[in-house]
mmCIF file of C-alpha atoms and ligand atoms in Angstrom:
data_model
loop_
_atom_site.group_PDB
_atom_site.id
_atom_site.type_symbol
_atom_site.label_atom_id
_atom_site.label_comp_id
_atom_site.label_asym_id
_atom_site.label_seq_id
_atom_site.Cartn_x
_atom_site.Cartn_y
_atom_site.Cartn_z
ATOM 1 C CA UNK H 30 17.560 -153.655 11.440
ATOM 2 C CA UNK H 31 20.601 -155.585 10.650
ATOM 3 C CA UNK H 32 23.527 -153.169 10.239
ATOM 4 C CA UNK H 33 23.212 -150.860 13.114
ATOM 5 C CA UNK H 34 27.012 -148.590 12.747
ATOM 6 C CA UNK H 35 26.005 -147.339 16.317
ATOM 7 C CA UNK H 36 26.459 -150.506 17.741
ATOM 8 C CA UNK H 37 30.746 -149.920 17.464
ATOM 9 C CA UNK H 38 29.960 -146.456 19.121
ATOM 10 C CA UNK H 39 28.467 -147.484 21.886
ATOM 11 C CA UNK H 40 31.327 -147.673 24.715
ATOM 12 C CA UNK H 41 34.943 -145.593 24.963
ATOM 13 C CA UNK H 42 37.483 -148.925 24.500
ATOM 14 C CA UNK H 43 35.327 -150.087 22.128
ATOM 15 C CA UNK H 44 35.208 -147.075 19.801
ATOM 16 C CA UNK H 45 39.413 -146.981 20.637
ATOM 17 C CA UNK H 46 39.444 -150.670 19.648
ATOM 18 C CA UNK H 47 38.403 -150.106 15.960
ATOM 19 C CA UNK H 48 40.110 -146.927 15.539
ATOM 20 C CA UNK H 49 41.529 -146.375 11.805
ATOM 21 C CA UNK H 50 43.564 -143.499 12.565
ATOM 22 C CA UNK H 51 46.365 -143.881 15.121
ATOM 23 C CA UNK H 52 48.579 -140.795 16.411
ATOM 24 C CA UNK H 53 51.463 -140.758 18.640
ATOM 25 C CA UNK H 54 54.116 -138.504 19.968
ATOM 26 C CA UNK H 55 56.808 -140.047 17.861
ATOM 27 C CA UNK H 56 55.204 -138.280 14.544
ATOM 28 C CA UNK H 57 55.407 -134.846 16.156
ATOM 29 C CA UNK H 58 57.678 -132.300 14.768
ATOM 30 C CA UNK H 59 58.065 -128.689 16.628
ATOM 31 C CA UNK H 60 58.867 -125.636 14.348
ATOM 32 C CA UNK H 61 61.660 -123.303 16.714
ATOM 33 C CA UNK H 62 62.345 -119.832 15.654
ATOM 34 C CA UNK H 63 65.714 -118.903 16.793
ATOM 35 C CA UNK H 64 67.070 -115.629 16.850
ATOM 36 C CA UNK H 65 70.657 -113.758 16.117
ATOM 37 C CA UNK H 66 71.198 -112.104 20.019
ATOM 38 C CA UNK H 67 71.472 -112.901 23.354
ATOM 39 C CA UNK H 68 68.993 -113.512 25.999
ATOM 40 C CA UNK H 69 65.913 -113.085 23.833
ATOM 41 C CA UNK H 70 62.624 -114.705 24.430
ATOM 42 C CA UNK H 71 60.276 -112.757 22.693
ATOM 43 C CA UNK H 72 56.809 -113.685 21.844
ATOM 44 C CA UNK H 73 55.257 -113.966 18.270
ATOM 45 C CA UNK H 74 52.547 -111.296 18.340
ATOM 46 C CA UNK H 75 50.653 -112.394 15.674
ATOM 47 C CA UNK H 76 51.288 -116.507 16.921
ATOM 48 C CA UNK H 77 50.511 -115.926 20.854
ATOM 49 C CA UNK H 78 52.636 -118.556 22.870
ATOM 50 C CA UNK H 79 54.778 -119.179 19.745
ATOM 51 C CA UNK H 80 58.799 -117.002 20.815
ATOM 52 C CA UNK H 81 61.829 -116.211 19.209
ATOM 53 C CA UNK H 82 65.003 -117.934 20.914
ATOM 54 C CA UNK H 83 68.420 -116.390 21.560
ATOM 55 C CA UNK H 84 70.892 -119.384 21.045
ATOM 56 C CA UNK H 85 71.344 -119.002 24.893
ATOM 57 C CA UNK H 86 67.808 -119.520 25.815
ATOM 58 C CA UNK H 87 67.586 -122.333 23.128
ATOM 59 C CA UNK H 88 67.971 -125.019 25.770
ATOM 60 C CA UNK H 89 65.139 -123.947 28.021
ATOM 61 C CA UNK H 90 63.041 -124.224 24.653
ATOM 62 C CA UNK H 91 64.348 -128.020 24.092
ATOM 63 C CA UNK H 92 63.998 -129.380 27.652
ATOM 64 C CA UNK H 93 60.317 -128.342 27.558
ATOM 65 C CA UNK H 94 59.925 -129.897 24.456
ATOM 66 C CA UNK H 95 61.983 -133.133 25.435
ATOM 67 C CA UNK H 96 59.365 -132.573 28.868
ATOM 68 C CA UNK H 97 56.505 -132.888 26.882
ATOM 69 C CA UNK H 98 57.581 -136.002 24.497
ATOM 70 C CA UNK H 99 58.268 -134.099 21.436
ATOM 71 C CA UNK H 100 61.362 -135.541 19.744
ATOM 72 C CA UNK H 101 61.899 -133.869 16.793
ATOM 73 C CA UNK H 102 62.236 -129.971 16.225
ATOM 74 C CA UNK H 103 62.637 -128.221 13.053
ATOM 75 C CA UNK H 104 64.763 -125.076 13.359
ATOM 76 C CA UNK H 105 64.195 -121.716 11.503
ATOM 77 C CA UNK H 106 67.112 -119.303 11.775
ATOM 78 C CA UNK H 107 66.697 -114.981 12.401
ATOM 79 C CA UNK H 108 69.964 -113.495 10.950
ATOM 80 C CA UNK H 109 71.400 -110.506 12.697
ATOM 81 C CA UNK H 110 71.717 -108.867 9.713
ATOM 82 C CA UNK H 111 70.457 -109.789 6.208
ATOM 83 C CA UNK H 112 72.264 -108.939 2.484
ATOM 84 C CA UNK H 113 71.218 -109.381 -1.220
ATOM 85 C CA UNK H 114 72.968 -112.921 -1.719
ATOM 86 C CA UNK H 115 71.839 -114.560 1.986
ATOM 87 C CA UNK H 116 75.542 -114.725 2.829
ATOM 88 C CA UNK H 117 74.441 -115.422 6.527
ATOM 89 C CA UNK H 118 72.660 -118.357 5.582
ATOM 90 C CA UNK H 119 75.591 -120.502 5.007
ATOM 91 C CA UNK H 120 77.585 -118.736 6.884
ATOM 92 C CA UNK H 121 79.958 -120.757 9.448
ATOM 93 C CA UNK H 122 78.885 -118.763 12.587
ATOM 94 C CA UNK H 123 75.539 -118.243 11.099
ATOM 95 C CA UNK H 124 72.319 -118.970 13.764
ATOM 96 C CA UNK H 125 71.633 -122.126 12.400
ATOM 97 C CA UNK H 126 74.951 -123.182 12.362
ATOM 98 C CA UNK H 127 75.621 -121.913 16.066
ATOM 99 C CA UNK H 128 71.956 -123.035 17.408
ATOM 100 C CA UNK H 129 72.624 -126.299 15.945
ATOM 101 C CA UNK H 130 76.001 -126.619 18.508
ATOM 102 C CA UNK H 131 74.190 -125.323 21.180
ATOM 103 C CA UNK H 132 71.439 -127.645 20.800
ATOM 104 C CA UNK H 133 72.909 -130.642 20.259
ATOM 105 C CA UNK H 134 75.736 -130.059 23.067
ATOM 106 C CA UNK H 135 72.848 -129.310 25.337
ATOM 107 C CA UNK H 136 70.305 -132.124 24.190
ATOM 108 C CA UNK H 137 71.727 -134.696 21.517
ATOM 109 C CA UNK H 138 69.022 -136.745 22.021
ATOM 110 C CA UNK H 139 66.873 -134.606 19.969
ATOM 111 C CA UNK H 140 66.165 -134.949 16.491
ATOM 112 C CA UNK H 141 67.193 -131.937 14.182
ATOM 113 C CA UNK H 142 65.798 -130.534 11.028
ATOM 114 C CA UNK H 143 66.804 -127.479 9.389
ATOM 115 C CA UNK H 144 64.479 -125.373 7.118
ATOM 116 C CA UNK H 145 67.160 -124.498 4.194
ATOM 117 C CA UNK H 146 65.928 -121.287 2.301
ATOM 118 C CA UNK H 147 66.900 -118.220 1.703
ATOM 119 C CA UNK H 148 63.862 -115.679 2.483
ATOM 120 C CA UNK H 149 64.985 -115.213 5.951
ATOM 121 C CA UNK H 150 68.243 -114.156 4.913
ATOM 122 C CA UNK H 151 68.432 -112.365 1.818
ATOM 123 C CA UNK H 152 67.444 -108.312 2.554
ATOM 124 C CA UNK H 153 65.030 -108.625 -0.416
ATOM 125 C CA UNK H 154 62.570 -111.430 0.938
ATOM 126 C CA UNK H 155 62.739 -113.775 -1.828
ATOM 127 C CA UNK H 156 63.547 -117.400 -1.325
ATOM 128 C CA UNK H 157 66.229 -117.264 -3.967
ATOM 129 C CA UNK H 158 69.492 -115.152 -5.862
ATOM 130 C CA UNK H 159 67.669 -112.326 -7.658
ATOM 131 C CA UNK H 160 68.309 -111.943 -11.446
ATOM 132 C CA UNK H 161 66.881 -108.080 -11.659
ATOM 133 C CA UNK H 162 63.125 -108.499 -10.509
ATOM 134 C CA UNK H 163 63.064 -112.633 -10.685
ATOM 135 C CA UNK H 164 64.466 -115.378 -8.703
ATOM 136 C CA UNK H 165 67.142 -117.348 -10.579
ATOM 137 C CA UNK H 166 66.803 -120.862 -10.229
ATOM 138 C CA UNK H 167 69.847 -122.282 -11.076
ATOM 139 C CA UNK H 168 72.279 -119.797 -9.021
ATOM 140 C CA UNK H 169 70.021 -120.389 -6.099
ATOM 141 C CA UNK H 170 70.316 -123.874 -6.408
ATOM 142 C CA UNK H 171 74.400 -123.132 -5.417
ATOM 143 C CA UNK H 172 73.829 -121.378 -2.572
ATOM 144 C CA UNK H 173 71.274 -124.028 -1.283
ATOM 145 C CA UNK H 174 73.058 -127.043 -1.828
ATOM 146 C CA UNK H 175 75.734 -124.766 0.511
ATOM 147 C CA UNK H 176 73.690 -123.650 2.736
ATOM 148 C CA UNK H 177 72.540 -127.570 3.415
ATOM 149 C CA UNK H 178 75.513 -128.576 3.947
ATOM 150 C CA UNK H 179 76.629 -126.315 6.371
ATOM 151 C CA UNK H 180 73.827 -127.035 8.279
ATOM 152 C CA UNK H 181 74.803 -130.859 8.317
ATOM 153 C CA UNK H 182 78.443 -129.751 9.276
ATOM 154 C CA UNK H 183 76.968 -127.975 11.957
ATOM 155 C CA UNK H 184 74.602 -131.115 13.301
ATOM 156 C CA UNK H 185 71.807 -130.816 11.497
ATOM 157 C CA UNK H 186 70.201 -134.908 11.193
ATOM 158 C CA UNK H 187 68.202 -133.426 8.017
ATOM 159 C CA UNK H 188 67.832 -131.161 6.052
ATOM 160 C CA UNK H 189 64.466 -129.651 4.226
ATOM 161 C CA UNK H 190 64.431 -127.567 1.184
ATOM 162 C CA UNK H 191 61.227 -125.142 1.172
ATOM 163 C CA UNK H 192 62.490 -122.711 -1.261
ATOM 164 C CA UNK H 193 60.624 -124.670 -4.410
ATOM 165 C CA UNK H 194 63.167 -124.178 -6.579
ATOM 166 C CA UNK H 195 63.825 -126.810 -9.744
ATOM 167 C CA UNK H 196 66.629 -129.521 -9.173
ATOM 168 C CA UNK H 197 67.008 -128.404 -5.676
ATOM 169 C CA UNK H 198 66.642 -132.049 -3.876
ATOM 170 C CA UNK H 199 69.251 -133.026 -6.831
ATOM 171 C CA UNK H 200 72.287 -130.702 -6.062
ATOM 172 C CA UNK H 201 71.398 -131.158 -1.981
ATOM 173 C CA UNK H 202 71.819 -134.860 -2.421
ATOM 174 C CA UNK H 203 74.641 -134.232 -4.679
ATOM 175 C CA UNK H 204 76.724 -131.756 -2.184
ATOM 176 C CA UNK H 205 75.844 -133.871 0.773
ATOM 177 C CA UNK H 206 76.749 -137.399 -0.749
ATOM 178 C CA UNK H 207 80.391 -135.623 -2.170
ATOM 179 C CA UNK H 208 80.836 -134.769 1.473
ATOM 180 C CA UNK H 209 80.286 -138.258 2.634
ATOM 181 C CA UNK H 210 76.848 -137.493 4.003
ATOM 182 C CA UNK H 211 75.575 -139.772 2.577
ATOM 183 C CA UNK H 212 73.230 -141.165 5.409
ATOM 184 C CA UNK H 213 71.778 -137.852 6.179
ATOM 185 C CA UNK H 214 68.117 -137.254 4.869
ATOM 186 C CA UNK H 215 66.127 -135.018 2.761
ATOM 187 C CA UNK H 216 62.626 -133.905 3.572
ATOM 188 C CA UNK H 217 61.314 -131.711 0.715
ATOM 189 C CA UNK H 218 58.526 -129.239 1.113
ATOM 190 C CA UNK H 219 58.130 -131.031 -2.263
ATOM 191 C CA UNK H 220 54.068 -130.019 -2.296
ATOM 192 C CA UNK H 221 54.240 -126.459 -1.215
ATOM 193 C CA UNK H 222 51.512 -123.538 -2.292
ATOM 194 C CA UNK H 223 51.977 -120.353 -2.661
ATOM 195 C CA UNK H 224 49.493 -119.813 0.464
ATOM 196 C CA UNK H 225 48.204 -116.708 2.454
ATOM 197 C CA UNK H 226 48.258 -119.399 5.693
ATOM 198 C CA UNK H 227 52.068 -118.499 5.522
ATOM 199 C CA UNK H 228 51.688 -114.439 7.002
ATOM 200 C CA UNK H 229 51.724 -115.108 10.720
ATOM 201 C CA UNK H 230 55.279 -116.806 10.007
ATOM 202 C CA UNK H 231 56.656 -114.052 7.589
ATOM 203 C CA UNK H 232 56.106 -111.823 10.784
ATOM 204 C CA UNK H 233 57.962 -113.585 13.008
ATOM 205 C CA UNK H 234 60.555 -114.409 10.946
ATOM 206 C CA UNK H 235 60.606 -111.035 9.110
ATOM 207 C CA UNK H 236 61.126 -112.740 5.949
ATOM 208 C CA UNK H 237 57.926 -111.207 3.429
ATOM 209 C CA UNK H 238 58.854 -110.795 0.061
ATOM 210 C CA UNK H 239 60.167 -106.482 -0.321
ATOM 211 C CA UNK H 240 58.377 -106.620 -3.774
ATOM 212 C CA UNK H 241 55.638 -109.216 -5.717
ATOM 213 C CA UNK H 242 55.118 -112.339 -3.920
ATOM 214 C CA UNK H 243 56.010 -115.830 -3.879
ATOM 215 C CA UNK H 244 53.841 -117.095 -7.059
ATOM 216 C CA UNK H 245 57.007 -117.574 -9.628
ATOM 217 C CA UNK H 246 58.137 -120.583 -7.048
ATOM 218 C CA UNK H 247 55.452 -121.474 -4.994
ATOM 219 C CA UNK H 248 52.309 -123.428 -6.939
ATOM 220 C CA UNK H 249 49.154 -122.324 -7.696
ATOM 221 C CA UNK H 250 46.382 -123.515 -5.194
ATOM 222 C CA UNK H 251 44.041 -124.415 -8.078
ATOM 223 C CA UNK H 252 46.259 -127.328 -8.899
ATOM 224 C CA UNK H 253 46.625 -130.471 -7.905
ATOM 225 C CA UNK H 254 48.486 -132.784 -10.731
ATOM 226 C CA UNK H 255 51.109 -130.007 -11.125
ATOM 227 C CA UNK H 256 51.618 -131.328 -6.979
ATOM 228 C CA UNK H 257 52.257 -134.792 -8.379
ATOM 229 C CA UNK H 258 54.454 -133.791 -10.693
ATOM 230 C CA UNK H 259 56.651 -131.801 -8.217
ATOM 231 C CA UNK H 260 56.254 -135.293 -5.492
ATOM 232 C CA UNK H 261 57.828 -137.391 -8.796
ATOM 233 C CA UNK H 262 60.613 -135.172 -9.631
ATOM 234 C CA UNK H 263 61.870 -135.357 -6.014
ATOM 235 C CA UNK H 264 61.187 -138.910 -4.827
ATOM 236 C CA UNK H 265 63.886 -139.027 -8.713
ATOM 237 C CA UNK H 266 66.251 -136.219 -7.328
ATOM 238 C CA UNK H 267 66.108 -137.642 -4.201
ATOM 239 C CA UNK H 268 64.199 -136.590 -1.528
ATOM 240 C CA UNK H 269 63.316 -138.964 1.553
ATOM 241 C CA UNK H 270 60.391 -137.341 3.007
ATOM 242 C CA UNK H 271 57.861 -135.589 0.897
ATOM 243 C CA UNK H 272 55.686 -132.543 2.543
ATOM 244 C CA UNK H 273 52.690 -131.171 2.192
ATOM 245 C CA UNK H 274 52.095 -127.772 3.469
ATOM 246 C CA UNK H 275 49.779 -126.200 4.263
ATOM 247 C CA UNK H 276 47.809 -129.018 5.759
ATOM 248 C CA UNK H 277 44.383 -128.244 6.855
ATOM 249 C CA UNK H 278 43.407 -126.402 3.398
ATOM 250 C CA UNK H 279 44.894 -129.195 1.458
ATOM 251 C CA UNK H 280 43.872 -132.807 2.895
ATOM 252 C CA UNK H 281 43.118 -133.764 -0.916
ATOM 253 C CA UNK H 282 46.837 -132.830 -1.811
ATOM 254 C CA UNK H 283 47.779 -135.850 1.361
ATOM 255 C CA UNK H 284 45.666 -138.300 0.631
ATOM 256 C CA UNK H 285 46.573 -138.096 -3.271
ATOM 257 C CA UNK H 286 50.377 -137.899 -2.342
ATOM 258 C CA UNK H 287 50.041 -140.967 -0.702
ATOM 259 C CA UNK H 288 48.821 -143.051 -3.170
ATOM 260 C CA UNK H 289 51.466 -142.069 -5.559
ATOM 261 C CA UNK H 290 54.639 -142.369 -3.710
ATOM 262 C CA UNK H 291 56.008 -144.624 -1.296
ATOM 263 C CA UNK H 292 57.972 -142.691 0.583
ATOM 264 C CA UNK H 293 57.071 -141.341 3.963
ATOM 265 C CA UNK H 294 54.679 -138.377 3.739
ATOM 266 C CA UNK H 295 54.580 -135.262 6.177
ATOM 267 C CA UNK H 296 52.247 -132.517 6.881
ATOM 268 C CA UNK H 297 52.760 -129.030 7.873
ATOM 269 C CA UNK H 298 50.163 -127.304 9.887
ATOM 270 C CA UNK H 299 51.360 -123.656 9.064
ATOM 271 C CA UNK H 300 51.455 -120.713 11.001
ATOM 272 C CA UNK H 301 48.014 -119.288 9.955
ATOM 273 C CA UNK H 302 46.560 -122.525 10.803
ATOM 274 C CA UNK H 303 47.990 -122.073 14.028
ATOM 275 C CA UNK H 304 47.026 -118.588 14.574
ATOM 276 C CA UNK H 305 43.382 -119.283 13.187
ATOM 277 C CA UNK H 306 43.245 -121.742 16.187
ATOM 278 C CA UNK H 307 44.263 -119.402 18.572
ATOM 279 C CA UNK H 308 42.458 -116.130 17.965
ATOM 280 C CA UNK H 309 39.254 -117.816 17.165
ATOM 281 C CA UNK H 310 39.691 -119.849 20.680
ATOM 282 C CA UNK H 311 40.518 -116.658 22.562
ATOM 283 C CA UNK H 312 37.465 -114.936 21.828
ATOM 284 C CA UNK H 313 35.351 -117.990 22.983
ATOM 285 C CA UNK H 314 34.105 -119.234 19.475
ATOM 286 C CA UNK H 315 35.813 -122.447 19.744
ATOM 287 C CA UNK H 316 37.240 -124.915 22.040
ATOM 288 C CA UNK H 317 40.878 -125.307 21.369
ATOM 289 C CA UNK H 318 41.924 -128.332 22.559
ATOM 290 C CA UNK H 319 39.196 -129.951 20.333
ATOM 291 C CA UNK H 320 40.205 -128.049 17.599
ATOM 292 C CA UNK H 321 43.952 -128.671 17.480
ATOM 293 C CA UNK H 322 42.893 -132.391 18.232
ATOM 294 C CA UNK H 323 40.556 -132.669 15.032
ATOM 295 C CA UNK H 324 42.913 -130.669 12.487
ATOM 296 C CA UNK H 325 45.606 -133.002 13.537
ATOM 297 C CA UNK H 326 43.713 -136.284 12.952
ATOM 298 C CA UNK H 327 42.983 -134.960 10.103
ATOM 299 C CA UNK H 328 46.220 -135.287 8.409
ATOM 300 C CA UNK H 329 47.030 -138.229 9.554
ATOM 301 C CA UNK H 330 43.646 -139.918 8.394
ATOM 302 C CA UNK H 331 44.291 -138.075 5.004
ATOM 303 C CA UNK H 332 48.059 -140.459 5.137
ATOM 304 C CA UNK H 333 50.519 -138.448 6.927
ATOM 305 C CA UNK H 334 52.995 -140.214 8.845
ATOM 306 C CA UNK H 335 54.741 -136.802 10.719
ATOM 307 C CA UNK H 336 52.748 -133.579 11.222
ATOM 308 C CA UNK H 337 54.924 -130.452 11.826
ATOM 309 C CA UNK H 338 52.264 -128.169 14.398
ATOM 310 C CA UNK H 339 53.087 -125.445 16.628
ATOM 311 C CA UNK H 340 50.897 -127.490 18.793
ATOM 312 C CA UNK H 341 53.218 -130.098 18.887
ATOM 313 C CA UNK H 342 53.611 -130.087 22.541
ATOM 314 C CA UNK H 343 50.336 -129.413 23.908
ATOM 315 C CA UNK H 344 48.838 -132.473 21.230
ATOM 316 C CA UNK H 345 51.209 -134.442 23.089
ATOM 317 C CA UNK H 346 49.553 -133.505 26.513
ATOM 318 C CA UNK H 347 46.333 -134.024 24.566
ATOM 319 C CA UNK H 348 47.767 -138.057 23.752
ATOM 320 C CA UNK H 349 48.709 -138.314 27.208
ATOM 321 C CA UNK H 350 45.255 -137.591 28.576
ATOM 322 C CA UNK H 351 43.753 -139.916 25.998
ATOM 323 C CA UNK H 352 41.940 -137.391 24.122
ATOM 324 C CA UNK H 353 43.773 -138.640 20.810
ATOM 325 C CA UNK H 354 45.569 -141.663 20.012
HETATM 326 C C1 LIG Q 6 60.584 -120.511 4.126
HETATM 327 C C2 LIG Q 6 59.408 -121.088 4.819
HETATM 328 C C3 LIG Q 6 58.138 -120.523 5.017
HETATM 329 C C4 LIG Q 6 57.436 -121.415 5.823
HETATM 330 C C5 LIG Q 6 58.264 -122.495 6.067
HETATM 331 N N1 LIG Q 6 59.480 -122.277 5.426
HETATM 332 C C6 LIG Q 6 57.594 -119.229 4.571
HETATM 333 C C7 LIG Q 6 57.295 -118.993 3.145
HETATM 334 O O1 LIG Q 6 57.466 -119.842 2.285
HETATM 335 O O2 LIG Q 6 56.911 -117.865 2.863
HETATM 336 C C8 LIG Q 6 56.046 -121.210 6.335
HETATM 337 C C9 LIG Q 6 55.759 -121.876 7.645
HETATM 338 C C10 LIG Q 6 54.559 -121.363 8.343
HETATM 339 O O3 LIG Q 6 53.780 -120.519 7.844
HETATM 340 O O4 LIG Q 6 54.343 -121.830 9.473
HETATM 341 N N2 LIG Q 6 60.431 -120.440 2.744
#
C-alpha cells in the first residue's frame, strides 16, 4: 500500500500539525441576558447554567467572562415593562442602554454587541410594529434604525439586526452614518430561519410571539437560495458581518455563505442547541465537553470566522486544555 491516510494519524503533534480547522478564543462571542431590576441572578430553567443579570450584577457576569478569555459579549435586554410599539427598546434609560454604561464603565475592554429587535419589547411578541394581525415592515424599520442607534449612543461597538425585516441593514447604516457613526459595524442575522431551536431563548427572554409565529419574517427551513438572496441584499445595504443562525442544523447554509460573500461570516449556536447539549449530557447519554467541542468545530470547518455559543466560556477552558485548537 502506497497511500496509507493513517500514517498523519498516528501521533498527537502530528495530527495538530496538519490540522485544517483552527479555533481560538478570539472568535468567541457570549450571548448575556440582562434584566430590568436590581440584584437579580436568576437561572434559565429551561438553559441550566445560562442567568438573567440585574445591571448591578452585570459586572460579576463580565469579569468571569474576561477570566475565561472571552472578549466579546452580545447583550439581550429584559424590559421592566413591555407596550404595543417597544417604546422601551429605544428608550434612553432602557436596559440596554443602562447595561451598556454599566458595562463599559466597569470593563471597557470588552467588546459589545447589541441584539436590536423588538420581540423582547413589544407586549405582543412580534419582532416588529403590528399593522392589525401582521408585522409592518417599513414602520418597523423606524423604530429599528432608532433603537440602533441608541444603543451606539449608549456604547454599544455594534450593532446586529435579528428582526429579518426588508431594508433593515439600509436605514441602520443610514441613521448611524447621519450620526457620524460611521465606523461602528453591522452584523446582520442576515441568514436567519424561522427555527423551533429558538424556544429555550423565548423563555428566558419572555419574548414568544402572543399569536401565529415568526414565519411572515423569518425564512423557511426548506430553502437555501432564498438565504443567498437575503446574504446579497445586505452585504448591498450594508452589513459587515453576515450570520447564520441556527448553526448546527444548518452547516450547508455556512459553507454556501461563504463562498458567496466576502465578508466575515458568523455562526450562532442557538439556545436549543445549547439546551439539547445540556439535558442530553445530564442524563448520561453524552459526554459534554466532547459534544460542545465537535458542534463548535463544526462551524468553523463549515467557514465561520466567530461562533456566538452559550458555551463560549467553557470552549475556551476546552482551548486552554488543548482539547480544541
Ligand atoms: C430576537 C432573537 C431571537 C434569538 C436571537 N435574537 C429569538 C427569535 O428570533 O425568536 C434567538 C437566540 C437563541 O435561540 O439562542 N429576535
Amino acid at each position: 500500500m502506497i497511500k496509507r491516510p493513517r500514517r498523519l494519524r498516528s501521533n498527537e503533534n502530528l495530527r495538530k500539525m496538519v490540522r485544517e480547522t483552527r479555533v481560538d478564543k478570539a472568535s468567541l462571542i457570549y450571548p448575556v441576558f440582562v434584566k430590568d431590576g436590581t440584584g437579580i441572578q436568576e437561572e434559565i430553567p429551561s438553559m441550566k447554567g445560562q442567568y438573567r443579570y440585574s445591571v448591578d450584577r452585570l459586572p460579576f457576569a463580565l469579569e468571569e467572562i474576561g477570566k475565561s478569555g472571552v472578549s466579546s459579549v452580545m447583550l439581550f435586554g429584559i424590559p421592566g415593562y413591555k407596550d404595543e410599539k417597544g417604546s422601551q427598546a429605544y428608550a434612553q434609560d432602557g436596559i440596554i442602554q443602562r447595561a451598556l454604561c454599566e458595562a463599559k464603565r466597569e470593563f471597557p475592554d470588552l467588546y459589545y454587541i447589541t441584539d436590536v429587535c423588538l420581540c423582547e419589547y413589544t407586549a405582543h411578541g412580534h419582532c416588529g410594529m403590528l399593522c392589525g394581525q401582521e408585522v409592518d415592515n417599513d414602520a418597523t424599520l423606524k423604530v429599528l434604525a432608532k433603537t440602533a442607534l441608541s444603543h451606539v449612543q449608549a456604547g454599544a461597538d455594534m450593532v446586529a439586526p435579528s428582526d429579518m425585516m426588508d431594508g433593515r441593514v439600509k436605514a441602520i447604516r443610514e441613521i448611524l452614518d447621519e450620526h457620524h457613526y460611521t465606523g461602528t459595524p453591522i452584523m446582520s442575522y442576515a441568514v436567519k430561519y424561522a427555527s423551533g431551536f429558538y424556544a429555550p431563548f423565548r423563555d428566558a427572554a419572555d419574548s414568544a410571539p402572543a399569536f401565529g409565529d415568526r414565519r411572515s419574517y423569518q425564512m423557511d427551513y426548506h430553502n437555501s437560495r432564498e438565504g443567498i438572496k437575503e446574504v446579497l441584499l445586505d452585504e448591498e445595504e450594508g452589513a459587515d458581518i453576515i450570520m447564520v443562525k441556527p448553526a448546527l442544523s444548518y452547516l450547508d447554509m455556512i459553507a454556501k455563505v461563504r463562498e458567496v460573500t466576502n465578508l466575515p461570516v458568523a455562526a450562532y449556536s442557538v439556545s436549543g442547541e445549547y439546551a439539547m447539549i445540556k439535558a442530553a449530557a445530564e442524563k448520561g447519554w453524552i459526554d459534554e465537553k466532547n459534544i460542545v467541542c465537535e458542534t463548535a468545530v463544526a462551524a468553523f470547518r463549515a467557514g465561520a470566522q466567530s461562533y456566538l455559543t452559550y458555551y463560549a466560556k467553557e470552549l475556551a477552558g476546552y482551548i486552554d486544555e488543548g482539547l480544541i485548537g
